[in-house]
Amino acid sequence: LIEMKHNRYRLTELSDSEAKEIIEIPAASLIAQGEEDAIAMRITEAVKGESHEISSAILSLLCSRIYQFTIGRGEKYITLNAVDMFLKGSEGNFLASFYADIIAKLNNRRKWEYIEENLVTEDGRRDSVLKSQFDTNVPDCDFLFHGEMAMLRCVTYSSSHEPHVEIIHDILAKHLK
């Protein structure tokens, strides 16, 4: 079992029907009755964007953001109107609004520049740094790894015993670049 801890698996993109299940089943008690299909379709289309692919990481992020938006407005159920309001409020780019929220909470240009310069390659793919280096340059930022603003993760590569920090998905890295 210890060997499994050191392996990484690539998740393939989701199909529309898989995404629909991921949206509807866990949130069955949170989605307004009769709007399930329309909400799932709207969220799926927003996640696809120009790539026409559905990333599980991006789908999870968008669903979490919509949930926080709905709860923050004091609403009991996620409605199609709430989804549309959230997407309109982010001007069609929920990833940009996600980054804006993180930058505001980070409130430190030097830390953000370190993330941009060290965790994204020139061609817009994610890169990694040693966790110890990250902690030195971006201290007191656990919220970047957990909760509603999680955009980073710790990984241990087979070639190293020390954990590395990386962005959770290349799609996020592209938008950050």
PDB file of C-alpha atoms in Angstrom, residues 15 26 66 73 78 117 120 144 146:
ATOM      1  CA  SER A  15     -18.403  13.215 -20.362  1.00  0.00           C
ATOM      2  CA  PRO A  26     -24.358  15.055  -4.297  1.00  0.00           C
ATOM      3  CA  ILE A  66     -21.762  28.569  -6.975  1.00  0.00           C
ATOM      4  CA  ARG A  73     -26.977  35.351  -0.495  1.00  0.00           C
ATOM      5  CA  ILE A  78     -29.285  26.599  -5.900  1.00  0.00           C
ATOM      6  CA  GLU A 117       6.898  33.018 -11.493  1.00  0.00           C
ATOM      7  CA  VAL A 120       3.639  28.312 -13.982  1.00  0.00           C
ATOM      8  CA  LEU A 144      -4.372  28.082  -0.797  1.00  0.00           C
ATOM      9  CA  HIS A 146      -7.743  23.820   1.646  1.00  0.00           C
TER      10      HIS A 146
END
